[in-house]
CSV table of C-alpha atoms in Angstrom, one decimal:
chain,number,residue,atom,x,y,z
F,1,UNK,CA,5.2,32.7,10.5
F,2,UNK,CA,2.8,30.3,8.9
F,3,UNK,CA,0.6,31.7,6.2
F,4,UNK,CA,-2.8,33.1,7.3
F,5,UNK,CA,-5.8,31.7,5.5
F,6,UNK,CA,-9.1,33.4,4.9
F,7,UNK,CA,-11.4,30.4,4.5
F,8,UNK,CA,-14.1,29.6,7.0
F,9,UNK,CA,-12.3,26.4,8.0
F,10,UNK,CA,-9.0,28.0,8.7
F,11,UNK,CA,-7.8,27.1,12.2
F,12,UNK,CA,-5.9,30.0,13.7
F,13,UNK,CA,-4.7,28.0,16.8
F,14,UNK,CA,-3.0,25.3,14.5
F,15,UNK,CA,-1.3,28.1,12.5
F,16,UNK,CA,0.0,29.6,15.8
F,17,UNK,CA,1.3,26.3,16.9
F,18,UNK,CA,3.2,25.9,13.7
F,19,UNK,CA,4.6,29.4,14.2
F,20,UNK,CA,6.0,28.3,17.5
F,21,UNK,CA,7.7,25.2,16.1
F,22,UNK,CA,9.1,27.2,13.2
F,23,UNK,CA,10.5,29.8,15.5
F,24,UNK,CA,13.3,27.4,16.6
F,25,UNK,CA,16.3,27.0,14.2
F,26,UNK,CA,20.0,26.4,14.1
F,27,UNK,CA,20.8,29.8,15.6
F,28,UNK,CA,18.0,29.6,18.2
F,29,UNK,CA,17.9,25.9,19.4
F,30,UNK,CA,16.8,27.0,22.9
F,31,UNK,CA,14.6,30.0,23.7
F,32,UNK,CA,12.8,31.5,26.6
F,33,UNK,CA,9.1,32.1,26.6
F,34,UNK,CA,9.6,35.8,25.8
F,35,UNK,CA,11.9,34.9,22.9
F,36,UNK,CA,9.4,32.4,21.5
F,37,UNK,CA,6.6,34.9,21.7
F,38,UNK,CA,8.6,37.6,20.0
F,39,UNK,CA,9.9,35.2,17.2
F,40,UNK,CA,6.4,33.9,16.5
F,41,UNK,CA,4.7,37.2,16.8
F,42,UNK,CA,2.4,36.1,19.7
F,43,UNK,CA,1.4,37.4,23.0
F,44,UNK,CA,3.2,35.8,26.0
F,45,UNK,CA,0.1,34.0,27.4
F,46,UNK,CA,-0.7,32.6,24.0
F,47,UNK,CA,2.9,31.4,23.4
F,48,UNK,CA,2.9,29.9,26.9
F,49,UNK,CA,-0.3,27.8,26.3
F,50,UNK,CA,1.0,26.6,22.9
F,51,UNK,CA,4.5,25.7,24.3
F,52,UNK,CA,2.9,23.8,27.2
F,53,UNK,CA,0.6,22.0,24.8
F,54,UNK,CA,3.5,21.1,22.6
F,55,UNK,CA,5.5,19.9,25.6
F,56,UNK,CA,2.6,17.7,26.7
F,57,UNK,CA,2.5,16.2,23.2
F,58,UNK,CA,6.3,15.6,23.3
F,59,UNK,CA,7.4,18.0,20.6
F,60,UNK,CA,9.0,20.5,23.1
F,61,UNK,CA,10.9,20.1,26.3
F,62,UNK,CA,11.6,22.8,29.0
F,63,UNK,CA,14.5,23.2,31.4
F,64,UNK,CA,15.4,26.1,33.7
F,65,UNK,CA,12.9,28.4,32.0
F,66,UNK,CA,14.0,27.7,28.5
F,67,UNK,CA,12.3,25.6,25.8
F,68,UNK,CA,13.8,23.4,23.0
F,69,UNK,CA,12.5,21.1,20.4
F,70,UNK,CA,12.6,17.3,20.9
F,71,UNK,CA,13.5,14.7,18.3
F,72,UNK,CA,9.8,13.9,18.0
F,73,UNK,CA,9.5,16.9,15.7
F,74,UNK,CA,11.3,14.9,13.1
F,75,UNK,CA,8.3,12.6,12.8
F,76,UNK,CA,6.4,15.4,11.1
F,77,UNK,CA,8.9,15.7,8.3
F,78,UNK,CA,9.7,12.0,8.1
F,79,UNK,CA,6.0,11.2,7.6
F,80,UNK,CA,6.2,13.2,4.4
F,81,UNK,CA,9.5,11.7,3.2
F,82,UNK,CA,8.3,8.2,4.1
F,83,UNK,CA,5.1,8.7,2.1
F,84,UNK,CA,7.1,9.7,-0.9
F,85,UNK,CA,9.4,6.6,-0.6
F,86,UNK,CA,12.0,8.8,-2.2
F,87,UNK,CA,14.8,8.7,0.3
F,88,UNK,CA,15.0,4.9,0.6
F,89,UNK,CA,15.2,4.8,-3.2
F,90,UNK,CA,17.7,7.6,-3.6
F,91,UNK,CA,20.1,6.8,-0.8
F,92,UNK,CA,22.1,4.0,-2.5
F,93,UNK,CA,22.2,6.0,-5.7
F,94,UNK,CA,23.4,9.1,-4.0
F,95,UNK,CA,26.1,7.1,-2.2
F,96,UNK,CA,27.2,5.5,-5.4
F,97,UNK,CA,27.3,8.9,-7.2
F,98,UNK,CA,29.4,10.4,-4.4
F,99,UNK,CA,31.8,7.5,-4.5
F,100,UNK,CA,32.2,7.9,-8.2
F,101,UNK,CA,32.7,11.7,-8.3
F,102,UNK,CA,34.3,12.3,-4.9
F,103,UNK,CA,31.9,15.2,-4.5
F,104,UNK,CA,28.9,15.9,-2.3
F,105,UNK,CA,25.4,15.3,-3.7
F,106,UNK,CA,22.0,16.5,-2.4
F,107,UNK,CA,18.3,16.3,-3.2
F,108,UNK,CA,15.9,19.2,-2.7
F,109,UNK,CA,12.3,20.1,-3.2
F,110,UNK,CA,10.6,23.5,-3.7
F,111,UNK,CA,8.9,25.2,-0.8
F,112,UNK,CA,7.6,28.7,-1.9
F,113,UNK,CA,10.5,30.5,-3.4
F,114,UNK,CA,13.1,28.4,-1.5
F,115,UNK,CA,14.5,24.9,-1.9
F,116,UNK,CA,14.6,22.6,1.1
F,117,UNK,CA,17.1,19.8,1.3
F,118,UNK,CA,15.5,16.4,1.8
F,119,UNK,CA,18.5,14.1,1.3
F,120,UNK,CA,22.3,14.6,1.3
F,121,UNK,CA,25.4,12.5,1.1
F,122,UNK,CA,28.5,14.7,1.8
F,123,UNK,CA,32.3,14.4,1.7
F,124,UNK,CA,34.6,16.6,3.7
F,125,UNK,CA,35.3,19.8,1.8
F,126,UNK,CA,36.4,23.3,2.7
F,127,UNK,CA,33.2,24.9,1.5
F,128,UNK,CA,31.9,27.8,3.6
F,129,UNK,CA,28.3,26.6,3.4
F,130,UNK,CA,26.8,24.2,5.9
F,131,UNK,CA,24.0,22.1,4.6
F,132,UNK,CA,21.8,19.7,6.5
F,133,UNK,CA,18.4,18.0,5.9
F,134,UNK,CA,15.8,20.8,6.2
F,135,UNK,CA,18.2,23.6,5.2
F,136,UNK,CA,16.6,26.1,2.9
F,137,UNK,CA,18.1,28.5,0.3
F,138,UNK,CA,16.6,30.9,-2.2
F,139,UNK,CA,15.8,28.8,-5.2
F,140,UNK,CA,16.9,31.3,-7.8
F,141,UNK,CA,20.4,31.2,-6.4
F,142,UNK,CA,20.9,27.5,-6.6
F,143,UNK,CA,21.2,24.9,-9.4
F,144,UNK,CA,18.5,22.7,-7.8
F,145,UNK,CA,16.2,25.6,-7.4
F,146,UNK,CA,16.6,26.6,-11.0
F,147,UNK,CA,15.7,23.1,-12.1
F,148,UNK,CA,12.6,23.2,-10.0
F,149,UNK,CA,11.6,26.7,-11.0
F,150,UNK,CA,12.1,25.9,-14.7
F,151,UNK,CA,9.5,23.0,-14.3
F,152,UNK,CA,6.8,25.4,-13.3
F,153,UNK,CA,4.1,26.8,-15.6
F,154,UNK,CA,4.5,30.6,-16.2
F,155,UNK,CA,1.7,31.6,-13.8
F,156,UNK,CA,3.1,29.3,-11.1
F,157,UNK,CA,6.6,30.7,-11.6
F,158,UNK,CA,5.4,34.3,-11.2
F,159,UNK,CA,3.5,33.4,-8.1
F,160,UNK,CA,6.4,31.5,-6.6
F,161,UNK,CA,9.0,34.1,-7.3
F,162,UNK,CA,6.7,36.7,-5.7
F,163,UNK,CA,6.9,34.9,-2.4
F,164,UNK,CA,9.6,36.2,0.0
F,165,UNK,CA,12.4,33.8,0.8
F,166,UNK,CA,12.5,32.4,4.3
F,167,UNK,CA,16.1,31.3,4.0
F,168,UNK,CA,17.4,34.4,5.8
F,169,UNK,CA,20.0,35.2,3.1
F,170,UNK,CA,20.3,38.4,1.1
F,171,UNK,CA,18.8,38.3,-2.4
F,172,UNK,CA,21.3,38.0,-5.3
F,173,UNK,CA,22.3,41.3,-6.8
F,174,UNK,CA,23.0,41.9,-10.4
F,175,UNK,CA,20.4,39.7,-12.2
F,176,UNK,CA,17.1,41.1,-13.4
F,177,UNK,CA,13.8,39.1,-13.3
F,178,UNK,CA,14.0,39.1,-17.1
F,179,UNK,CA,17.5,37.5,-17.0
F,180,UNK,CA,16.4,34.9,-14.6
F,181,UNK,CA,13.4,33.9,-16.8
F,182,UNK,CA,15.6,33.7,-19.8
F,183,UNK,CA,18.0,31.4,-17.9
F,184,UNK,CA,15.1,29.2,-16.7
F,185,UNK,CA,14.0,28.9,-20.3
F,186,UNK,CA,17.4,27.6,-21.2
F,187,UNK,CA,17.4,25.2,-18.2
F,188,UNK,CA,14.1,23.8,-19.3
F,189,UNK,CA,15.4,23.2,-22.8
F,190,UNK,CA,18.6,21.5,-22.0
F,191,UNK,CA,17.5,19.6,-18.8
F,192,UNK,CA,20.0,20.8,-16.3
F,193,UNK,CA,21.0,23.9,-14.4
F,194,UNK,CA,24.3,25.5,-13.3
F,195,UNK,CA,25.1,27.8,-10.4
F,196,UNK,CA,28.6,29.3,-10.1
F,197,UNK,CA,29.2,31.0,-6.7
F,198,UNK,CA,25.7,32.6,-6.8
F,199,UNK,CA,24.9,31.3,-3.3
F,200,UNK,CA,28.2,31.6,-1.6
F,201,UNK,CA,31.9,32.2,-2.6
F,202,UNK,CA,33.6,29.0,-3.7
F,203,UNK,CA,30.4,27.0,-4.2
F,204,UNK,CA,29.7,25.7,-7.7
F,205,UNK,CA,27.1,23.1,-8.6
F,206,UNK,CA,25.1,21.4,-11.4
F,207,UNK,CA,21.7,19.9,-10.9
F,208,UNK,CA,19.1,17.8,-12.8
F,209,UNK,CA,15.4,16.9,-12.2
F,210,UNK,CA,14.1,13.8,-10.5
F,211,UNK,CA,10.6,12.8,-11.9
F,212,UNK,CA,7.8,10.7,-10.6
F,213,UNK,CA,5.9,8.0,-12.4
F,214,UNK,CA,3.9,10.6,-14.4
F,215,UNK,CA,7.0,12.4,-15.5
F,216,UNK,CA,6.4,15.4,-13.2
F,217,UNK,CA,9.5,17.0,-11.7
F,218,UNK,CA,9.1,16.5,-8.0
F,219,UNK,CA,12.7,17.0,-6.8
F,220,UNK,CA,16.2,18.0,-8.0
F,221,UNK,CA,19.6,16.6,-7.2
F,222,UNK,CA,23.0,18.1,-7.6
F,223,UNK,CA,26.7,17.7,-7.4
F,224,UNK,CA,28.5,20.4,-5.5
F,225,UNK,CA,32.2,21.3,-5.8
F,226,UNK,CA,34.6,23.8,-4.6
F,227,UNK,CA,35.3,26.3,-7.3
F,228,UNK,CA,39.0,26.5,-6.6
F,229,UNK,CA,39.3,22.7,-7.0
F,230,UNK,CA,37.0,21.9,-9.8
F,231,UNK,CA,36.6,23.9,-13.0
F,232,UNK,CA,33.3,24.4,-14.8
F,233,UNK,CA,34.4,22.3,-17.7
F,234,UNK,CA,35.1,19.3,-15.4
F,235,UNK,CA,31.9,19.8,-13.4
F,236,UNK,CA,29.8,19.7,-16.6
F,237,UNK,CA,32.0,17.4,-18.7
F,238,UNK,CA,32.7,14.7,-16.1
F,239,UNK,CA,30.3,14.9,-13.3
F,240,UNK,CA,27.1,16.0,-15.1
F,241,UNK,CA,26.8,12.7,-17.1
F,242,UNK,CA,27.0,10.6,-13.9
F,243,UNK,CA,24.4,12.9,-12.3
F,244,UNK,CA,22.0,12.6,-15.2
F,245,UNK,CA,22.4,8.8,-15.2
F,246,UNK,CA,21.8,8.7,-11.4
F,247,UNK,CA,18.7,10.9,-11.6
F,248,UNK,CA,17.3,8.7,-14.4
F,249,UNK,CA,17.8,5.6,-12.3
F,250,UNK,CA,16.2,7.1,-9.3
F,251,UNK,CA,13.2,8.4,-11.3
F,252,UNK,CA,12.8,5.0,-12.9
F,253,UNK,CA,12.8,3.2,-9.5
F,254,UNK,CA,10.5,5.8,-8.0
F,255,UNK,CA,8.0,5.2,-10.8
F,256,UNK,CA,8.1,1.5,-10.1
F,257,UNK,CA,7.7,2.1,-6.4
F,258,UNK,CA,4.7,4.3,-7.0
F,259,UNK,CA,3.0,1.7,-9.2
F,260,UNK,CA,3.4,-1.1,-6.6
F,261,UNK,CA,0.2,-2.9,-5.7
F,262,UNK,CA,-1.2,-1.5,-2.4
F,263,UNK,CA,-3.8,-3.2,-0.2
F,264,UNK,CA,-5.2,-1.8,3.1
F,265,UNK,CA,-6.5,-4.4,5.6
F,266,UNK,CA,-9.2,-3.5,8.0
F,267,UNK,CA,-8.3,-3.8,11.7
F,268,UNK,CA,-8.5,-7.5,12.8
F,269,UNK,CA,-8.5,-8.8,9.3
F,270,UNK,CA,-5.7,-10.9,7.8
F,271,UNK,CA,-5.0,-12.3,4.4
F,272,UNK,CA,-5.6,-16.0,3.8
F,273,UNK,CA,-2.8,-17.5,1.8
F,274,UNK,CA,-4.7,-20.7,1.2
F,275,UNK,CA,-7.9,-19.1,0.0
């Protein structure tokens, strides 16, 4: 469910509408009214009004008493990605990195205590971990998440780690909060992070930060390998240098993109090239 605000301008109806959209996922692509109401924690009449409103707006479709999201929902996320300009910049670099390493590469950003994948170029591998755009994982169990967590100030880090994960995965067992903070200190100092089968058996990855024009870490990108095929030494010794170079190129191009001249024209006005 969406977070509940306490300010005087908080709109409860909007939060409930977001809860309805968020109730659909890979395991529940189609749901009945009762299922949506239960998943979103809403009364049936409220869930019905919200679903019908979303259907009228084109974000939901219904058939035979069941509801499903429409592709229009993608416009909500793509507006964010488009505003960043990051994917258009990163895509050719990710593709070149994957061609060079023969391994999958992804880009993710932090959302609470989870990472959310915003870009990915994959190669066929027998890794028991499906990843798509929008997939979320607990940040502390991933190399990308460690990079993003390490970039936070101490108070931000504490607040972030205190938030429950929404990835639906069990928390990692065997590592104390003190050990995690010590590892993040090391990540911050060396500039990259490593995760060895912490998220799932057979999944090994290394990640580095992607920075904006002000040098702020805004995303992380990784190379993911199968542990049975690629040793830690090869991942760090061979793939990490390529990854660092690629992230640096993306960061530099993103900084240039952010500094581009920007002009907004009022409706009905055009520029005069002869003026």
